[in-house]
Amino acid sequence: MTKQRYFVHPKTGEILDEQDPATFAFAIEATEEEMVELRNLFMELLEEESDTFFDAFFPFQQEEAMTDNEQYEQVLNHIYQKIYELGTAETKQQLENMYMIKR
């Protein structure tokens, strides 16, 4: 499969074919299969985000909230790891400089 260049906005979960000069995005090169995997990770992150949102309304359930927060962080780390894996040399350097990946 051939790889195509995409631009990923981790905060919004957007994956674009062209870079928007007004916003920051990480450049990646991915096959269609890899894009499906990355999109699925963003969907999983949305689910985890909604769990952490509801935890804010029930502050006395600390143990469950910690688990939800840990799961959210785990998925987010997986997303950054995938961006690093698919990233251009510049993207990899940016992520290393930002300490966003665990080496």
PDB file of C-alpha atoms in Angstrom:
ATOM      1  CA  MET A   1       0.000   0.000   0.000  1.00  0.00           C
ATOM      2  CA  THR A   2       1.161   3.487  -0.729  1.00  0.00           C
ATOM      3  CA  LYS A   3       1.575   6.058   1.967  1.00  0.00           C
ATOM      4  CA  GLN A   4       0.090   9.512   1.813  1.00  0.00           C
ATOM      5  CA  ARG A   5       0.990  12.584   3.835  1.00  0.00           C
ATOM      6  CA  TYR A   6      -1.512  13.765   6.441  1.00  0.00           C
ATOM      7  CA  PHE A   7      -1.529  16.428   9.111  1.00  0.00           C
ATOM      8  CA  VAL A   8      -2.720  15.447  12.582  1.00  0.00           C
ATOM      9  CA  HIS A   9      -4.123  17.775  15.250  1.00  0.00           C
ATOM     10  CA  PRO A  10      -3.969  15.741  18.486  1.00  0.00           C
ATOM     11  CA  LYS A  11      -6.060  18.187  20.534  1.00  0.00           C
ATOM     12  CA  THR A  12      -9.003  18.095  18.139  1.00  0.00           C
ATOM     13  CA  GLY A  13      -8.491  14.647  16.644  1.00  0.00           C
ATOM     14  CA  GLU A  14      -8.526  16.084  13.135  1.00  0.00           C
ATOM     15  CA  ILE A  15      -6.567  14.374  10.389  1.00  0.00           C
ATOM     16  CA  LEU A  16      -6.285  16.509   7.258  1.00  0.00           C
ATOM     17  CA  ASP A  17      -4.913  15.973   3.758  1.00  0.00           C
ATOM     18  CA  GLU A  18      -3.523  19.501   3.642  1.00  0.00           C
ATOM     19  CA  GLN A  19      -1.870  21.560   6.329  1.00  0.00           C
ATOM     20  CA  ASP A  20      -3.758  24.573   7.604  1.00  0.00           C
ATOM     21  CA  PRO A  21      -1.110  27.297   7.947  1.00  0.00           C
ATOM     22  CA  ALA A  22      -3.105  28.901  10.773  1.00  0.00           C
ATOM     23  CA  THR A  23      -2.799  25.877  13.078  1.00  0.00           C
ATOM     24  CA  PHE A  24      -0.079  23.532  14.275  1.00  0.00           C
ATOM     25  CA  ALA A  25      -0.210  19.915  13.140  1.00  0.00           C
ATOM     26  CA  PHE A  26       2.126  16.937  13.070  1.00  0.00           C
ATOM     27  CA  ALA A  27       2.994  15.640   9.592  1.00  0.00           C
ATOM     28  CA  ILE A  28       2.710  11.879   9.147  1.00  0.00           C
ATOM     29  CA  GLU A  29       2.907   9.460   6.245  1.00  0.00           C
ATOM     30  CA  ALA A  30       0.420   6.611   6.482  1.00  0.00           C
ATOM     31  CA  THR A  31      -1.406   3.965   4.515  1.00  0.00           C
ATOM     32  CA  GLU A  32      -5.195   3.791   4.588  1.00  0.00           C
ATOM     33  CA  GLU A  33      -4.952   0.934   7.107  1.00  0.00           C
ATOM     34  CA  GLU A  34      -2.743   3.004   9.410  1.00  0.00           C
ATOM     35  CA  MET A  35      -5.169   5.921   9.119  1.00  0.00           C
ATOM     36  CA  VAL A  36      -8.056   3.702  10.225  1.00  0.00           C
ATOM     37  CA  GLU A  37      -6.011   2.633  13.246  1.00  0.00           C
ATOM     38  CA  LEU A  38      -5.219   6.249  14.161  1.00  0.00           C
ATOM     39  CA  ARG A  39      -8.855   7.322  13.735  1.00  0.00           C
ATOM     40  CA  ASN A  40      -9.929   4.440  15.978  1.00  0.00           C
ATOM     41  CA  LEU A  41      -7.506   5.640  18.640  1.00  0.00           C
ATOM     42  CA  PHE A  42      -9.057   9.114  18.489  1.00  0.00           C
ATOM     43  CA  MET A  43     -12.529   7.565  18.845  1.00  0.00           C
ATOM     44  CA  GLU A  44     -11.311   5.631  21.874  1.00  0.00           C
ATOM     45  CA  LEU A  45      -9.908   8.857  23.323  1.00  0.00           C
ATOM     46  CA  LEU A  46     -13.309  10.532  22.953  1.00  0.00           C
ATOM     47  CA  GLU A  47     -14.918   7.699  24.891  1.00  0.00           C
ATOM     48  CA  GLU A  48     -12.327   7.968  27.658  1.00  0.00           C
ATOM     49  CA  GLU A  49     -12.733  11.750  27.709  1.00  0.00           C
ATOM     50  CA  SER A  50     -16.463  11.439  28.329  1.00  0.00           C
ATOM     51  CA  ASP A  51     -15.766   9.060  31.234  1.00  0.00           C
ATOM     52  CA  THR A  52     -13.444  11.597  32.861  1.00  0.00           C
ATOM     53  CA  PHE A  53     -16.056  14.332  32.307  1.00  0.00           C
ATOM     54  CA  PHE A  54     -18.688  12.435  34.296  1.00  0.00           C
ATOM     55  CA  ASP A  55     -16.189  11.707  37.064  1.00  0.00           C
ATOM     56  CA  ALA A  56     -16.075  15.441  37.752  1.00  0.00           C
ATOM     57  CA  PHE A  57     -19.713  15.295  38.867  1.00  0.00           C
ATOM     58  CA  PHE A  58     -19.082  12.477  41.340  1.00  0.00           C
ATOM     59  CA  PRO A  59     -15.990  13.587  43.259  1.00  0.00           C
ATOM     60  CA  PHE A  60     -16.347  10.959  45.981  1.00  0.00           C
ATOM     61  CA  GLN A  61     -15.617   8.094  43.597  1.00  0.00           C
ATOM     62  CA  GLN A  62     -11.889   8.792  43.578  1.00  0.00           C
ATOM     63  CA  GLU A  63     -10.683   5.286  42.725  1.00  0.00           C
ATOM     64  CA  GLU A  64     -12.879   5.040  39.638  1.00  0.00           C
ATOM     65  CA  ALA A  65     -11.875   8.555  38.578  1.00  0.00           C
ATOM     66  CA  MET A  66      -8.203   7.625  38.847  1.00  0.00           C
ATOM     67  CA  THR A  67      -8.783   4.574  36.664  1.00  0.00           C
ATOM     68  CA  ASP A  68     -10.624   6.664  34.047  1.00  0.00           C
ATOM     69  CA  ASN A  69      -7.870   9.288  34.075  1.00  0.00           C
ATOM     70  CA  GLU A  70      -5.200   6.621  33.734  1.00  0.00           C
ATOM     71  CA  GLN A  71      -7.047   5.025  30.811  1.00  0.00           C
ATOM     72  CA  TYR A  72      -7.415   8.421  29.126  1.00  0.00           C
ATOM     73  CA  GLU A  73      -3.708   9.106  29.557  1.00  0.00           C
ATOM     74  CA  GLN A  74      -2.820   5.651  28.257  1.00  0.00           C
ATOM     75  CA  VAL A  75      -4.844   6.162  25.062  1.00  0.00           C
ATOM     76  CA  LEU A  76      -3.397   9.659  24.596  1.00  0.00           C
ATOM     77  CA  ASN A  77       0.136   8.276  24.963  1.00  0.00           C
ATOM     78  CA  HIS A  78      -0.719   5.574  22.421  1.00  0.00           C
ATOM     79  CA  ILE A  79      -1.859   8.273  19.980  1.00  0.00           C
ATOM     80  CA  TYR A  80       1.393  10.207  20.354  1.00  0.00           C
ATOM     81  CA  GLN A  81       3.364   6.977  19.958  1.00  0.00           C
ATOM     82  CA  LYS A  82       1.456   6.221  16.730  1.00  0.00           C
ATOM     83  CA  ILE A  83       2.055   9.770  15.450  1.00  0.00           C
ATOM     84  CA  TYR A  84       5.745   9.298  16.215  1.00  0.00           C
ATOM     85  CA  GLU A  85       5.801   5.928  14.451  1.00  0.00           C
ATOM     86  CA  LEU A  86       4.163   7.377  11.318  1.00  0.00           C
ATOM     87  CA  GLY A  87       5.742  10.817  11.576  1.00  0.00           C
ATOM     88  CA  THR A  88       8.158  12.526   9.280  1.00  0.00           C
ATOM     89  CA  ALA A  89      11.691  13.172  10.528  1.00  0.00           C
ATOM     90  CA  GLU A  90      10.589  16.677  11.561  1.00  0.00           C
ATOM     91  CA  THR A  91       7.573  15.325  13.463  1.00  0.00           C
ATOM     92  CA  LYS A  92       9.728  12.793  15.294  1.00  0.00           C
ATOM     93  CA  GLN A  93      12.160  15.540  16.283  1.00  0.00           C
ATOM     94  CA  GLN A  94       9.312  17.766  17.508  1.00  0.00           C
ATOM     95  CA  LEU A  95       7.848  14.983  19.650  1.00  0.00           C
ATOM     96  CA  GLU A  96      11.252  14.148  21.108  1.00  0.00           C
ATOM     97  CA  ASN A  97      11.853  17.808  21.949  1.00  0.00           C
ATOM     98  CA  MET A  98       8.419  18.056  23.590  1.00  0.00           C
ATOM     99  CA  TYR A  99       9.015  14.859  25.628  1.00  0.00           C
ATOM    100  CA  MET A 100       5.703  13.514  24.304  1.00  0.00           C
ATOM    101  CA  ILE A 101       6.958  10.000  23.722  1.00  0.00           C
ATOM    102  CA  LYS A 102       8.471   7.444  26.025  1.00  0.00           C
ATOM    103  CA  ARG A 103      11.683   6.018  24.610  1.00  0.00           C
TER     104      ARG A 103
END
